[in-house]
């Protein structure tokens, strides 16, 4: 069975602080995919990134960066110099052959 | 290209009633997945339909059912509503079955309130 754990239920930071959202996953498969989605107050989940299990290269996109470490089964997400618009619920998800499972989400609040 | 649409956006029902929610996937997408989102349980997978066939089902009682039509539009039905069914119901579409690394495209959700 696959499982995704986002231990941080809520995080609150002040604008311009850096913040890291943790994601730990469990799987027995060697081929799998990891995702991060953002859910703003409007409700619609927005795709941020996808990583396959064979690509451990970290990725940076503007203020966003992702650190994938198979040795610790983690796929953490860092926002640098956070902004109020980053306030949202962030979901980590694991996809194997058959379906996709989401973590419980981390609610990030960025205060001005 | 139009995104995933869900109707209605908001719904208020009373206990014991039934409800039907609709989801229209992105044109060309044949897979529709449904999720229930509640503050306490997060995003819970309900079921997935691909080419009018249910592929997967989450751990929900039989009161939750769904179907998919030949045009890929999907409906989910909840019978004998309970207070605990109050939630945001999200649907997501992919071109091929979910999993296999496919990115899911989500609709805005239907917020159901059961009184």
XYZ file of C-alpha atoms in Angstrom:
227
model
C 0.000 0.000 0.000
C 1.197 3.452 -0.762
C 1.102 6.293 1.682
C 1.956 9.964 1.687
C 2.619 11.827 4.915
C 2.637 15.565 5.291
C 3.360 15.973 8.964
C 2.931 19.739 9.013
C -0.758 20.520 9.225
C -0.378 24.285 9.298
C 2.529 26.658 8.890
C 2.486 30.390 9.388
C 5.306 32.655 8.266
C 5.881 36.327 7.699
C 6.374 37.591 4.184
C 9.905 37.176 2.784
C 10.680 34.251 5.064
C 11.731 30.962 3.486
C 9.525 27.964 4.228
C 9.876 24.240 3.593
C 6.946 21.872 3.301
C 7.767 18.272 4.080
C 6.518 15.188 2.270
C 7.423 11.602 3.098
C 6.122 8.707 1.047
C 5.972 4.933 1.209
C 5.953 2.622 -1.763
C 7.252 -0.796 -2.742
C 7.366 0.034 -6.414
C 10.554 1.067 -8.143
C 8.641 3.124 -10.686
C 6.506 5.877 -9.262
C 5.815 9.577 -9.583
C 5.594 12.350 -7.049
C 3.611 15.537 -7.394
C 2.973 18.806 -5.620
C -0.306 20.642 -6.035
C -1.392 24.023 -4.700
C -4.964 24.712 -3.606
C -5.691 28.427 -3.279
C -8.844 29.627 -1.487
C -10.798 29.268 -4.748
C -10.606 25.498 -4.274
C -9.160 24.296 -7.557
C -5.956 22.283 -7.244
C -3.149 23.624 -9.388
C -0.319 21.386 -10.582
C 3.151 22.547 -9.541
C 5.592 19.766 -10.322
C 5.968 16.080 -11.218
C 9.023 13.932 -10.540
C 9.614 10.319 -11.529
C 11.440 7.885 -9.287
C 14.458 7.720 -11.563
C 15.165 11.422 -11.534
C 16.535 12.645 -8.233
C 17.772 15.911 -9.624
C 16.518 18.832 -7.614
C 14.493 21.425 -9.415
C 14.150 25.158 -9.086
C 11.441 27.277 -10.609
C 11.627 30.883 -9.607
C 11.065 31.065 -5.859
C 10.052 27.399 -5.725
C 12.437 24.501 -5.322
C 12.005 20.801 -4.727
C 14.355 18.343 -3.048
C 13.793 14.684 -3.897
C 15.734 12.141 -1.823
C 15.000 8.464 -2.386
C 17.252 7.479 0.506
C 14.858 9.131 2.942
C 11.701 8.751 0.789
C 11.137 12.467 0.898
C 10.081 15.064 -1.617
C 10.238 18.429 0.109
C 9.117 21.752 -1.269
C 10.743 25.075 -0.413
C 9.398 28.527 -1.090
C 12.041 31.213 -0.932
C 11.115 34.757 0.056
C 7.469 33.836 0.593
C 4.706 36.168 -0.480
C 1.114 36.609 0.651
C -0.063 35.062 -2.631
C 1.646 31.830 -1.614
C -1.001 31.343 1.069
C -2.766 28.116 0.169
C -3.030 24.452 1.007
C -0.262 22.401 -0.571
C -0.655 18.728 -1.345
C 1.989 16.158 -2.041
C 0.864 13.120 -4.046
C 2.245 9.730 -5.022
C 1.329 7.954 -8.220
C 2.072 4.347 -9.026
C 0.731 2.313 -11.905
C -2.872 2.297 -10.914
C -3.817 5.507 -9.171
C -2.804 8.573 -7.267
C -2.878 9.160 -3.518
C -2.641 12.515 -1.804
C -1.207 13.561 1.508
C -3.383 15.376 4.018
C -2.077 18.755 2.902
C -0.232 21.583 4.604
C -1.973 24.906 5.038
C 0.514 27.719 4.539
C -0.348 31.207 5.711
C 1.959 34.031 4.748
C 1.371 37.181 6.733
C 2.296 40.624 5.413
C -9.124 24.775 -24.209
C -11.815 24.725 -21.521
C -10.862 23.295 -18.159
C -12.687 20.823 -15.999
C -16.131 22.060 -15.060
C -18.262 20.975 -12.154
C -21.887 21.719 -11.483
C -23.381 22.868 -9.297
C -20.735 24.832 -7.421
C -22.716 24.940 -4.202
C -25.450 22.728 -2.870
C -27.415 22.566 0.353
C -29.332 19.421 1.202
C -30.899 17.878 4.271
C -30.166 14.545 5.856
C -31.732 11.614 4.082
C -31.916 13.294 0.698
C -29.851 12.266 -2.281
C -27.672 14.392 -4.511
C -26.099 14.172 -7.954
C -22.972 16.074 -8.897
C -21.693 16.514 -12.428
C -18.218 16.793 -13.888
C -17.227 17.581 -17.464
C -13.591 16.742 -18.187
C -11.249 18.563 -20.485
C -12.046 17.777 -24.094
C -10.260 14.592 -25.124
C -9.764 13.362 -21.577
C -11.329 9.983 -20.941
C -10.557 9.490 -17.277
C -12.437 11.170 -14.449
C -11.558 10.760 -10.784
C -13.609 11.963 -7.850
C -12.314 13.078 -4.476
C -13.909 14.140 -1.228
C -12.155 16.861 0.713
C -12.963 17.564 4.344
C -10.982 19.510 6.936
C -10.406 16.442 9.050
C -9.711 13.811 6.397
C -7.970 15.758 3.678
C -8.349 14.596 0.072
C -9.918 11.163 -0.075
C -10.205 9.203 -3.319
C -13.739 8.115 -4.163
C -13.527 6.434 -7.560
C -12.212 6.706 -11.069
C -13.935 6.115 -14.361
C -12.243 5.490 -17.658
C -14.127 4.859 -20.886
C -17.394 4.428 -18.967
C -15.938 1.760 -16.667
C -15.058 2.125 -13.016
C -11.348 1.419 -12.637
C -10.785 2.015 -8.976
C -12.835 2.645 -5.906
C -11.830 4.162 -2.605
C -13.007 3.130 0.816
C -16.457 4.702 0.857
C -19.853 3.148 1.602
C -22.166 2.019 -1.160
C -24.193 5.226 -0.768
C -21.541 6.805 -2.973
C -21.810 5.811 -6.597
C -20.878 7.170 -9.957
C -21.047 6.686 -13.645
C -19.494 7.963 -16.812
C -21.165 8.659 -20.101
C -19.934 8.069 -23.623
C -18.883 11.724 -23.892
C -16.686 11.210 -20.794
C -18.853 13.395 -18.591
C -19.254 11.866 -15.175
C -21.762 12.052 -12.386
C -21.513 10.997 -8.794
C -24.479 10.273 -6.607
C -24.775 10.197 -2.857
C -27.915 8.668 -1.450
C -29.335 8.994 2.052
C -27.160 11.960 2.899
C -25.542 12.199 6.315
C -24.130 15.247 8.078
C -20.642 13.858 7.587
C -21.048 14.010 3.813
C -20.634 17.772 3.964
C -17.476 18.382 1.982
C -15.885 19.798 -1.119
C -16.179 17.261 -3.921
C -13.485 17.579 -6.542
C -13.203 15.892 -9.847
C -10.073 15.569 -11.931
C -9.510 14.458 -15.487
C -6.640 12.886 -17.386
C -6.327 11.726 -20.952
C -5.435 8.174 -19.963
C -6.065 6.346 -16.687
C -4.718 8.087 -13.624
C -1.555 6.806 -12.121
C 1.300 6.153 -14.515
C 2.551 9.614 -13.740
C -0.328 11.425 -15.404
C -0.959 14.938 -14.228
C -4.522 15.364 -13.066
C -6.436 18.499 -13.997
C -8.890 19.537 -11.327
C -12.193 21.296 -11.433
C -13.243 23.997 -8.956
C -15.275 21.555 -6.897
C -18.825 21.334 -5.618
C -19.291 22.358 -2.029
C -22.011 20.239 -0.486
C -23.564 21.185 2.828
C -25.846 18.707 4.546
C -28.142 20.142 7.220
